[in-house]
MMTF fields as JSON, N, C-alpha, C and O atoms, coordinates in Angstrom:
{
  "mmtfVersion": "1.0.0",
  "mmtfProducer": "UNKNOWN",
  "numBonds": 415,
  "numAtoms": 416,
  "numGroups": 104,
  "numChains": 1,
  "numModels": 1,
  "chainsPerModel": [1],
  "groupsPerChain": [104],
  "chainIdList": ["A"],
  "bondAtomList": [4, 2, 8, 6, 12, 10, 16, 14, 20, 18, 24, 22, 28, 26, 32, 30, 36, 34, 40, 38, 44, 42, 48, 46, 52, 50, 56, 54, 60, 58, 64, 62, 68, 66, 72, 70, 76, 74, 80, 78, 84, 82, 88, 86, 92, 90, 96, 94, 100, 98, 104, 102, 108, 106, 112, 110, 116, 114, 120, 118, 124, 122, 128, 126, 132, 130, 136, 134, 140, 138, 144, 142, 148, 146, 152, 150, 156, 154, 160, 158, 164, 162, 168, 166, 172, 170, 176, 174, 180, 178, 184, 182, 188, 186, 192, 190, 196, 194, 200, 198, 204, 202, 208, 206, 212, 210, 216, 214, 220, 218, 224, 222, 228, 226, 232, 230, 236, 234, 240, 238, 244, 242, 248, 246, 252, 250, 256, 254, 260, 258, 264, 262, 268, 266, 272, 270, 276, 274, 280, 278, 284, 282, 288, 286, 292, 290, 296, 294, 300, 298, 304, 302, 308, 306, 312, 310, 316, 314, 320, 318, 324, 322, 328, 326, 332, 330, 336, 334, 340, 338, 344, 342, 348, 346, 352, 350, 356, 354, 360, 358, 364, 362, 368, 366, 372, 370, 376, 374, 380, 378, 384, 382, 388, 386, 392, 390, 396, 394, 400, 398, 404, 402, 408, 406, 412, 410],
  "bondOrderList": [1, 1, 1, 1, 1, 1, 1, 1, 1, 1, 1, 1, 1, 1, 1, 1, 1, 1, 1, 1, 1, 1, 1, 1, 1, 1, 1, 1, 1, 1, 1, 1, 1, 1, 1, 1, 1, 1, 1, 1, 1, 1, 1, 1, 1, 1, 1, 1, 1, 1, 1, 1, 1, 1, 1, 1, 1, 1, 1, 1, 1, 1, 1, 1, 1, 1, 1, 1, 1, 1, 1, 1, 1, 1, 1, 1, 1, 1, 1, 1, 1, 1, 1, 1, 1, 1, 1, 1, 1, 1, 1, 1, 1, 1, 1, 1, 1, 1, 1, 1, 1, 1, 1],
  "groupList": [{"groupName": "MET", "atomNameList": ["N", "CA", "C", "O"], "elementList": ["N", "C", "C", "O"], "formalChargeList": [0, 0, 0, 0], "bondAtomList": [1, 0, 2, 1, 3, 2], "bondOrderList": [1, 1, 2], "singleLetterCode": "M", "chemCompType": "L-PEPTIDE LINKING"}, {"groupName": "GLU", "atomNameList": ["N", "CA", "C", "O"], "elementList": ["N", "C", "C", "O"], "formalChargeList": [0, 0, 0, 0], "bondAtomList": [1, 0, 2, 1, 3, 2], "bondOrderList": [1, 1, 2], "singleLetterCode": "E", "chemCompType": "L-PEPTIDE LINKING"}, {"groupName": "GLY", "atomNameList": ["N", "CA", "C", "O"], "elementList": ["N", "C", "C", "O"], "formalChargeList": [0, 0, 0, 0], "bondAtomList": [1, 0, 2, 1, 3, 2], "bondOrderList": [1, 1, 2], "singleLetterCode": "G", "chemCompType": "PEPTIDE LINKING"}, {"groupName": "ALA", "atomNameList": ["N", "CA", "C", "O"], "elementList": ["N", "C", "C", "O"], "formalChargeList": [0, 0, 0, 0], "bondAtomList": [1, 0, 2, 1, 3, 2], "bondOrderList": [1, 1, 2], "singleLetterCode": "A", "chemCompType": "L-PEPTIDE LINKING"}, {"groupName": "HIS", "atomNameList": ["N", "CA", "C", "O"], "elementList": ["N", "C", "C", "O"], "formalChargeList": [0, 0, 0, 0], "bondAtomList": [1, 0, 2, 1, 3, 2], "bondOrderList": [1, 1, 2], "singleLetterCode": "H", "chemCompType": "L-PEPTIDE LINKING"}, {"groupName": "SER", "atomNameList": ["N", "CA", "C", "O"], "elementList": ["N", "C", "C", "O"], "formalChargeList": [0, 0, 0, 0], "bondAtomList": [1, 0, 2, 1, 3, 2], "bondOrderList": [1, 1, 2], "singleLetterCode": "S", "chemCompType": "L-PEPTIDE LINKING"}, {"groupName": "ASN", "atomNameList": ["N", "CA", "C", "O"], "elementList": ["N", "C", "C", "O"], "formalChargeList": [0, 0, 0, 0], "bondAtomList": [1, 0, 2, 1, 3, 2], "bondOrderList": [1, 1, 2], "singleLetterCode": "N", "chemCompType": "L-PEPTIDE LINKING"}, {"groupName": "LEU", "atomNameList": ["N", "CA", "C", "O"], "elementList": ["N", "C", "C", "O"], "formalChargeList": [0, 0, 0, 0], "bondAtomList": [1, 0, 2, 1, 3, 2], "bondOrderList": [1, 1, 2], "singleLetterCode": "L", "chemCompType": "L-PEPTIDE LINKING"}, {"groupName": "PRO", "atomNameList": ["N", "CA", "C", "O"], "elementList": ["N", "C", "C", "O"], "formalChargeList": [0, 0, 0, 0], "bondAtomList": [1, 0, 2, 1, 3, 2], "bondOrderList": [1, 1, 2], "singleLetterCode": "P", "chemCompType": "L-PEPTIDE LINKING"}, {"groupName": "VAL", "atomNameList": ["N", "CA", "C", "O"], "elementList": ["N", "C", "C", "O"], "formalChargeList": [0, 0, 0, 0], "bondAtomList": [1, 0, 2, 1, 3, 2], "bondOrderList": [1, 1, 2], "singleLetterCode": "V", "chemCompType": "L-PEPTIDE LINKING"}, {"groupName": "ILE", "atomNameList": ["N", "CA", "C", "O"], "elementList": ["N", "C", "C", "O"], "formalChargeList": [0, 0, 0, 0], "bondAtomList": [1, 0, 2, 1, 3, 2], "bondOrderList": [1, 1, 2], "singleLetterCode": "I", "chemCompType": "L-PEPTIDE LINKING"}, {"groupName": "LYS", "atomNameList": ["N", "CA", "C", "O"], "elementList": ["N", "C", "C", "O"], "formalChargeList": [0, 0, 0, 0], "bondAtomList": [1, 0, 2, 1, 3, 2], "bondOrderList": [1, 1, 2], "singleLetterCode": "K", "chemCompType": "L-PEPTIDE LINKING"}, {"groupName": "GLN", "atomNameList": ["N", "CA", "C", "O"], "elementList": ["N", "C", "C", "O"], "formalChargeList": [0, 0, 0, 0], "bondAtomList": [1, 0, 2, 1, 3, 2], "bondOrderList": [1, 1, 2], "singleLetterCode": "Q", "chemCompType": "L-PEPTIDE LINKING"}, {"groupName": "CYS", "atomNameList": ["N", "CA", "C", "O"], "elementList": ["N", "C", "C", "O"], "formalChargeList": [0, 0, 0, 0], "bondAtomList": [1, 0, 2, 1, 3, 2], "bondOrderList": [1, 1, 2], "singleLetterCode": "C", "chemCompType": "L-PEPTIDE LINKING"}, {"groupName": "ASP", "atomNameList": ["N", "CA", "C", "O"], "elementList": ["N", "C", "C", "O"], "formalChargeList": [0, 0, 0, 0], "bondAtomList": [1, 0, 2, 1, 3, 2], "bondOrderList": [1, 1, 2], "singleLetterCode": "D", "chemCompType": "L-PEPTIDE LINKING"}, {"groupName": "THR", "atomNameList": ["N", "CA", "C", "O"], "elementList": ["N", "C", "C", "O"], "formalChargeList": [0, 0, 0, 0], "bondAtomList": [1, 0, 2, 1, 3, 2], "bondOrderList": [1, 1, 2], "singleLetterCode": "T", "chemCompType": "L-PEPTIDE LINKING"}, {"groupName": "PHE", "atomNameList": ["N", "CA", "C", "O"], "elementList": ["N", "C", "C", "O"], "formalChargeList": [0, 0, 0, 0], "bondAtomList": [1, 0, 2, 1, 3, 2], "bondOrderList": [1, 1, 2], "singleLetterCode": "F", "chemCompType": "L-PEPTIDE LINKING"}, {"groupName": "ARG", "atomNameList": ["N", "CA", "C", "O"], "elementList": ["N", "C", "C", "O"], "formalChargeList": [0, 0, 0, 0], "bondAtomList": [1, 0, 2, 1, 3, 2], "bondOrderList": [1, 1, 2], "singleLetterCode": "R", "chemCompType": "L-PEPTIDE LINKING"}, {"groupName": "TYR", "atomNameList": ["N", "CA", "C", "O"], "elementList": ["N", "C", "C", "O"], "formalChargeList": [0, 0, 0, 0], "bondAtomList": [1, 0, 2, 1, 3, 2], "bondOrderList": [1, 1, 2], "singleLetterCode": "Y", "chemCompType": "L-PEPTIDE LINKING"}],
  "groupTypeList": [0, 1, 2, 2, 1, 3, 4, 2, 5, 5, 6, 5, 7, 6, 8, 2, 1, 2, 9, 3, 9, 5, 1, 1, 10, 11, 3, 12, 9, 0, 1, 5, 9, 10, 2, 13, 7, 11, 7, 6, 14, 1, 12, 11, 12, 10, 7, 5, 2, 15, 15, 6, 7, 3, 11, 14, 16, 6, 7, 14, 5, 7, 14, 16, 9, 14, 7, 10, 0, 5, 7, 1, 1, 17, 16, 5, 7, 1, 10, 5, 14, 1, 14, 3, 12, 11, 7, 1, 15, 9, 14, 14, 10, 13, 17, 18, 10, 3, 5, 11, 5, 5, 14, 3],
  "groupIdList": [1, 2, 3, 4, 5, 6, 7, 8, 9, 10, 11, 12, 13, 14, 15, 16, 17, 18, 19, 20, 21, 22, 23, 24, 25, 26, 27, 28, 29, 30, 31, 32, 33, 34, 35, 36, 37, 38, 39, 40, 41, 42, 43, 44, 45, 46, 47, 48, 49, 50, 51, 52, 53, 54, 55, 56, 57, 58, 59, 60, 61, 62, 63, 64, 65, 66, 67, 68, 69, 70, 71, 72, 73, 74, 75, 76, 77, 78, 79, 80, 81, 82, 83, 84, 85, 86, 87, 88, 89, 90, 91, 92, 93, 94, 95, 96, 97, 98, 99, 100, 101, 102, 103, 104],
  "secStructList": [7, 7, 7, 1, 1, 7, 7, 1, 1, 1, 7, 7, 1, 7, 6, 6, 6, 6, 7, 7, 7, 7, 2, 2, 2, 2, 2, 2, 2, 2, 2, 2, 2, 2, 2, 6, 6, 7, 7, 7, 2, 2, 2, 2, 1, 1, 7, 7, 1, 1, 7, 7, 2, 2, 2, 2, 6, 7, 7, 7, 2, 2, 2, 2, 2, 2, 2, 2, 2, 2, 2, 2, 2, 2, 2, 6, 7, 7, 7, 7, 2, 2, 2, 2, 2, 2, 7, 7, 1, 1, 2, 2, 2, 2, 2, 2, 2, 2, 2, 2, 2, 2, 2, 7],
  "xCoordList": [0.83, -0.001, 0.788, 1.708, 0.045, 0.813, 0.383, -0.602, 1.298, 0.347, 1.435, 2.234, 1.736, 2.818, 2.547, 3.104, 1.75, 2.307, 0.819, -0.303, 1.376, 0.151, -0.268, 0.529, -1.739, -2.264, -2.554, -3.483, -2.387, -3.097, -4.745, -5.16, -5.407, -6.688, -6.717, -5.914, -7.832, -8.131, -8.628, -8.61, -9.223, -9.827, -8.781, -8.779, -7.847, -7.129, -7.918, -7.199, -8.717, -9.601, -9.537, -10.171, -8.881, -9.617, -11.123, -11.716, -11.789, -13.104, -13.697, -13.054, -14.778, -15.245, -14.48, -14.793, -13.425, -12.728, -13.539, -14.39, -13.598, -14.426, -16.084, -17.11, -15.858, -17.553, -17.545, -16.576, -18.507, -18.551, -18.8, -19.396, -18.143, -18.168, -18.997, -18.782, -19.993, -20.56, -19.77, -19.074, -19.968, -19.4, -19.776, -19.056, -20.892, -21.341, -20.553, -19.981, -20.608, -19.52, -18.559, -18.224, -17.632, -16.515, -16.507, -15.911, -16.951, -17.004, -17.103, -16.287, -18.315, -18.15, -17.055, -16.59, -16.411, -15.446, -14.27, -13.977, -13.621, -13.297, -13.598, -12.701, -14.516, -14.96, -14.394, -13.64, -14.812, -14.672, -13.208, -12.805, -12.645, -10.904, -10.103, -9.082, -10.736, -9.831, -10.762, -9.995, -11.738, -12.427, -11.583, -11.017, -11.505, -11.011, -9.093, -8.384, -8.94, -7.382, -6.763, -5.611, -7.709, -7.388, -6.302, -5.104, -6.805, -5.589, -5.524, -6.474, -3.931, -4.505, -4.246, -4.104, -4.226, -4.747, -3.759, -4.08, -2.236, -1.071, -1.546, -1.677, -1.798, -2.547, -3.501, -3.611, -4.563, -5.578, -5.548, -6.434, -4.446, -4.067, -3.33, -2.83, -3.137, -2.762, -3.435, -3.098, -4.236, -5.391, -6.204, -6.652, -6.156, -6.625, -7.355, -7.717, -7.533, -8.085, -7.081, -7.235, -6.075, -4.747, -3.87, -2.776, -4.067, -3.463, -3.359, -4.397, -2.221, -2.28, -2.253, -1.264, -3.24, -3.439, -2.109, -1.461, -2.065, -0.622, 0.396, 1.221, 0.791, 2.481, 2.059, 2.848, 1.183, 0.651, 1.058, 2.034, 0.142, -0.565, 0.067, -0.636, 1.184, 1.663, 0.412, 0.402, -0.584, -2.071, -1.284, -0.41, -1.528, -1.39, -2.964, -4.079, -2.332, -3.651, -4.717, -5.679, -4.846, -6.014, -6.385, -7.588, -5.982, -6.226, -6.954, -8.075, -6.525, -6.955, -8.748, -9.757, -8.59, -10.164, -11.136, -12.366, -10.157, -11.463, -12.046, -13.203, -11.052, -11.397, -12.688, -13.896, -12.187, -12.832, -14.363, -15.207, -14.555, -15.613, -16.444, -17.556, -15.967, -16.671, -17.476, -18.668, -16.393, -17.25, -18.553, -19.692, -18.023, -19.576, -20.428, -21.613, -20.173, -21.29, -22.158, -23.352, -21.165, -21.695, -22.418, -23.09, -22.299, -22.717, -23.264, -23.703, -23.373, -24.655, -23.941, -24.464, -22.486, -22.31, -21.3, -20.942, -20.984, -19.881, -18.988, -19.284, -17.7, -16.796, -15.834, -15.241, -15.478, -14.913, -13.443, -12.918, -12.846, -11.277, -10.538, -9.649, -11.188, -10.271, -10.463, -9.659, -11.777, -11.755, -11.145, -10.729, -11.147, -10.669, -9.341, -8.868, -8.448, -7.099, -6.632, -5.57, -8.06, -7.333, -7.728, -7.363, -8.367, -8.263, -6.968, -6.456, -6.497, -5.236, -5.595, -4.734, -6.393, -6.402, -7.595, -8.221, -8.0, -9.577, -10.452, -11.674, -9.54, -10.14, -10.838, -11.871, -9.918, -9.978, -11.477, -12.653, -10.97, -12.452, -14.11, -15.179, -13.778, -14.739, -15.253, -16.399, -14.483, -14.932, -15.881, -17.044, -15.023, -15.713, -17.471, -18.51, -17.279, -18.58, -19.681, -20.881, -19.078, -20.188, -20.468, -21.632, -19.645, -20.18, -21.15, -22.117, -20.843, -21.677, -22.917, -24.0, -22.926, -24.284, -24.821, -26.013, -24.481, -25.149, -25.947, -27.044, -24.828, -25.51, -26.677, -27.207, -27.195, -28.378, -29.289, -30.482],
  "yCoordList": [-1.292, -0.024, 1.3, 1.54, 1.908, 3.541, 4.312, 4.048, 5.149, 5.913, 6.719, 5.858, 7.046, 8.256, 7.942, 7.031, 8.697, 8.91, 8.081, 8.174, 7.214, 6.517, 7.938, 8.848, 7.9, 8.275, 7.846, 7.081, 7.814, 7.722, 6.913, 6.087, 7.243, 7.213, 5.245, 4.67, 4.728, 3.409, 3.166, 2.068, 4.511, 4.127, 4.87, 6.088, 3.886, 4.42, 4.648, 5.07, 4.523, 5.073, 6.455, 7.141, 6.995, 8.143, 8.159, 7.1, 9.322, 9.599, 9.237, 9.411, 8.825, 8.101, 7.165, 6.942, 6.537, 5.755, 4.491, 4.264, 3.71, 2.646, 3.288, 2.677, 4.549, 5.208, 5.229, 5.801, 4.681, 5.1, 6.686, 7.248, 7.346, 8.704, 8.63, 7.786, 9.899, 10.288, 11.244, 12.058, 11.05, 11.688, 13.312, 14.275, 13.312, 14.839, 15.453, 16.543, 14.445, 14.991, 15.4, 16.203, 14.476, 14.894, 16.403, 17.406, 16.386, 17.176, 18.675, 19.595, 18.62, 19.903, 20.078, 21.181, 19.498, 19.226, 19.704, 20.82, 19.467, 19.834, 21.254, 22.005, 21.735, 23.205, 24.074, 25.001, 23.738, 23.984, 24.297, 25.367, 23.395, 23.741, 24.648, 25.331, 24.443, 25.288, 26.4, 26.996, 26.862, 28.394, 29.084, 30.147, 28.172, 28.65, 28.93, 29.928, 28.198, 27.956, 28.825, 28.804, 29.386, 30.261, 29.345, 29.508, 28.427, 27.865, 27.702, 27.354, 28.054, 28.403, 27.027, 25.948, 27.573, 26.113, 25.431, 24.254, 25.603, 24.37, 23.348, 22.127, 24.303, 23.475, 23.004, 22.337, 23.138, 22.317, 21.419, 20.583, 21.166, 19.932, 18.984, 18.058, 19.06, 18.463, 18.037, 17.064, 18.674, 18.376, 16.411, 15.961, 16.071, 14.887, 14.559, 15.549, 13.377, 12.537, 12.469, 12.633, 12.189, 12.035, 13.204, 12.95, 14.451, 15.54, 15.651, 15.411, 16.108, 16.21, 17.643, 18.219, 18.358, 20.027, 20.872, 21.808, 20.06, 21.476, 21.145, 22.058, 20.136, 19.791, 20.092, 20.959, 19.835, 20.144, 21.53, 22.052, 21.953, 23.615, 24.397, 25.32, 24.15, 25.088, 25.492, 26.598, 24.611, 25.211, 25.512, 24.73, 26.949, 27.647, 27.471, 27.453, 27.339, 27.307, 27.837, 27.198, 29.41, 30.094, 29.684, 29.941, 29.026, 28.605, 27.222, 26.869, 26.814, 25.542, 25.763, 25.134, 26.881, 26.82, 27.528, 27.479, 28.291, 29.053, 27.561, 27.15, 27.002, 25.885, 25.002, 25.157, 24.265, 23.869, 24.435, 23.673, 26.047, 26.576, 26.95, 27.403, 26.797, 26.624, 25.421, 25.323, 24.291, 22.822, 22.941, 22.906, 23.122, 22.912, 23.869, 23.62, 25.059, 25.938, 25.237, 24.99, 25.075, 23.978, 22.612, 22.198, 21.889, 20.536, 20.789, 19.732, 21.701, 22.245, 20.93, 19.818, 21.215, 20.259, 21.082, 22.26, 19.921, 20.81, 19.776, 18.695, 20.188, 19.583, 19.938, 20.995, 19.183, 19.162, 19.603, 19.438, 20.169, 20.455, 19.539, 19.622, 18.21, 16.752, 16.065, 15.523, 16.354, 15.777, 16.561, 15.987, 17.378, 18.456, 18.429, 18.798, 18.014, 17.733, 16.381, 16.023, 15.801, 14.092, 14.361, 13.554, 15.348, 16.026, 16.322, 17.441, 15.266, 15.86, 15.717, 16.189, 15.31, 14.921, 15.54, 16.376, 15.214, 15.357, 14.023, 13.891, 13.179, 11.887, 11.653, 11.108, 12.221, 11.935, 13.127, 12.855, 14.204, 15.128, 14.402, 14.332, 14.013, 13.567, 12.155, 11.817, 11.278, 10.06, 10.803, 10.518, 11.819, 12.168, 12.822, 12.407, 13.893, 14.233, 13.227, 13.332, 12.207, 11.048, 10.455, 10.154, 10.259, 9.474, 10.423, 9.938, 11.978, 12.471, 12.699, 12.619, 12.955, 12.794, 11.517, 11.675, 10.14, 9.198, 8.85, 8.294, 9.484, 9.781, 10.601, 10.463, 11.794, 12.293, 11.609, 11.861],
  "zCoordList": [-0.203, -0.489, 0.054, 0.836, -0.668, -1.127, 0.492, 1.182, 0.732, 1.829, 2.711, 2.343, 3.028, 3.935, 5.481, 6.095, 5.94, 7.606, 7.992, 7.495, 9.14, 9.833, 10.768, 10.993, 11.263, 12.01, 13.093, 12.833, 14.181, 15.75, 15.489, 16.302, 14.457, 14.508, 13.963, 13.228, 14.605, 14.305, 13.071, 12.516, 12.479, 11.221, 10.14, 9.962, 9.415, 8.577, 7.174, 6.268, 6.989, 5.335, 5.185, 5.986, 4.297, 3.884, 3.774, 3.567, 3.902, 4.059, 2.283, 1.247, 2.401, 1.058, 0.313, -0.856, 0.892, 0.208, -0.259, 0.601, -1.139, -1.959, -2.335, -2.634, -2.194, -3.114, -4.346, -4.845, -5.224, -6.553, -6.428, -5.509, -7.686, -7.755, -9.557, -10.426, -9.619, -10.889, -11.419, -10.813, -13.043, -13.81, -13.579, -13.838, -13.11, -12.622, -11.494, -11.533, -10.291, -9.458, -9.187, -8.316, -10.48, -10.772, -11.823, -11.431, -12.633, -13.646, -12.579, -12.633, -11.638, -10.652, -10.032, -10.321, -9.299, -8.63, -9.57, -9.141, -10.422, -11.424, -11.601, -11.219, -12.028, -12.269, -11.269, -11.566, -9.844, -8.839, -8.383, -7.927, -8.55, -8.652, -9.957, -9.885, -10.807, -12.238, -11.594, -10.838, -11.518, -10.631, -9.836, -10.092, -8.477, -7.143, -7.583, -7.454, -7.864, -8.065, -9.608, -10.042, -10.059, -11.49, -11.953, -11.722, -12.588, -13.318, -14.665, -15.366, -15.216, -16.702, -17.16, -16.585, -18.857, -19.738, -19.665, -19.83, -19.427, -19.085, -17.926, -18.017, -16.659, -15.804, -15.606, -14.577, -16.466, -16.831, -17.473, -17.299, -18.575, -18.982, -18.265, -18.904, -16.791, -16.298, -15.105, -14.431, -14.911, -13.907, -14.202, -15.256, -13.54, -13.541, -11.954, -11.319, -11.422, -10.52, -9.314, -8.104, -10.039, -9.066, -8.974, -8.47, -9.338, -8.929, -8.282, -7.664, -7.369, -5.96, -5.855, -6.31, -5.293, -5.071, -4.653, -5.122, -3.562, -2.753, -3.245, -3.213, -3.758, -4.642, -5.97, -6.345, -6.967, -8.401, -8.532, -9.069, -7.955, -8.214, -6.832, -6.419, -6.163, -5.07, -4.114, -3.575, -3.931, -2.995, -2.014, -1.639, -1.341, 0.02, 0.528, 0.005, 1.997, 2.683, 2.78, 3.207, 2.332, 1.872, 0.821, 0.775, -0.376, -1.535, -0.867, -1.235, -0.3, -0.146, 0.541, 0.223, 1.542, 2.306, 1.341, 1.317, 0.442, -0.698, -1.12, -1.04, -1.516, -2.283, -1.308, -1.487, -0.485, 0.408, 0.996, 1.469, 0.855, 0.9, -0.135, 0.136, -1.636, -2.55, -2.685, -2.977, -2.355, -2.597, -1.944, -2.411, -0.499, 0.654, 0.117, 0.336, -0.625, -1.259, -2.442, -2.613, -3.045, -4.584, -4.448, -5.393, -3.283, -2.975, -1.541, -1.087, -0.779, 0.63, 1.108, 1.022, 1.704, 2.796, 3.713, 3.725, 4.5, 5.654, 5.412, 4.903, 5.851, 5.628, 6.601, 6.384, 7.821, 8.971, 8.656, 7.555, 9.717, 9.604, 9.077, 8.23, 9.923, 10.051, 8.399, 7.639, 8.301, 6.801, 5.54, 4.533, 5.653, 4.802, 4.714, 3.639, 5.746, 5.894, 4.99, 4.483, 5.067, 4.225, 2.623, 1.768, 2.338, 1.141, 0.166, 0.139, -0.605, -1.08, -2.745, -3.487, -3.176, -4.577, -5.226, -4.575, -6.487, -6.955, -6.95, -6.89, -7.025, -6.669, -4.858, -4.469, -4.245, -2.683, -2.668, -2.425, -2.956, -3.063, -3.617, -3.01, -4.798, -5.319, -4.626, -4.922, -3.704, -3.165, -1.9, -1.618, -1.255, -0.219, -0.476, 0.036, -1.394, -1.566, -2.092, -1.842, -2.88, -3.017, -1.822, -1.558, -1.116, 0.185, 1.003, 1.59, 1.037, 1.975, 1.08, 1.66, -0.166, -0.748, -0.548, -0.281, -0.546, -0.36, 0.9, 0.97, 2.282, 3.42, 3.869, 4.971, 2.609, 2.993, 2.351, 2.517]
}
């Protein structure tokens, strides 16, 4: 398993892991990312589900907060700070939103 740091939590799964994601959710997330981060054409070309937003686009904490707020508004949900810290890629965000949408 690829992974990184171990956290003290007994639940090591990322929020939404294993949840099916609709194309509509993915398209809306991509649109939010492009708009919030003001991606140029070159950046849009490399944007994919596995893009690590912080590393690949030098996302700082203020940009990240703007993105989270945009997603909360767009999808009418609240993303906890704890969950937000686990959302590193577009796919992470999509799975999280899909899991929250299916909970509703």
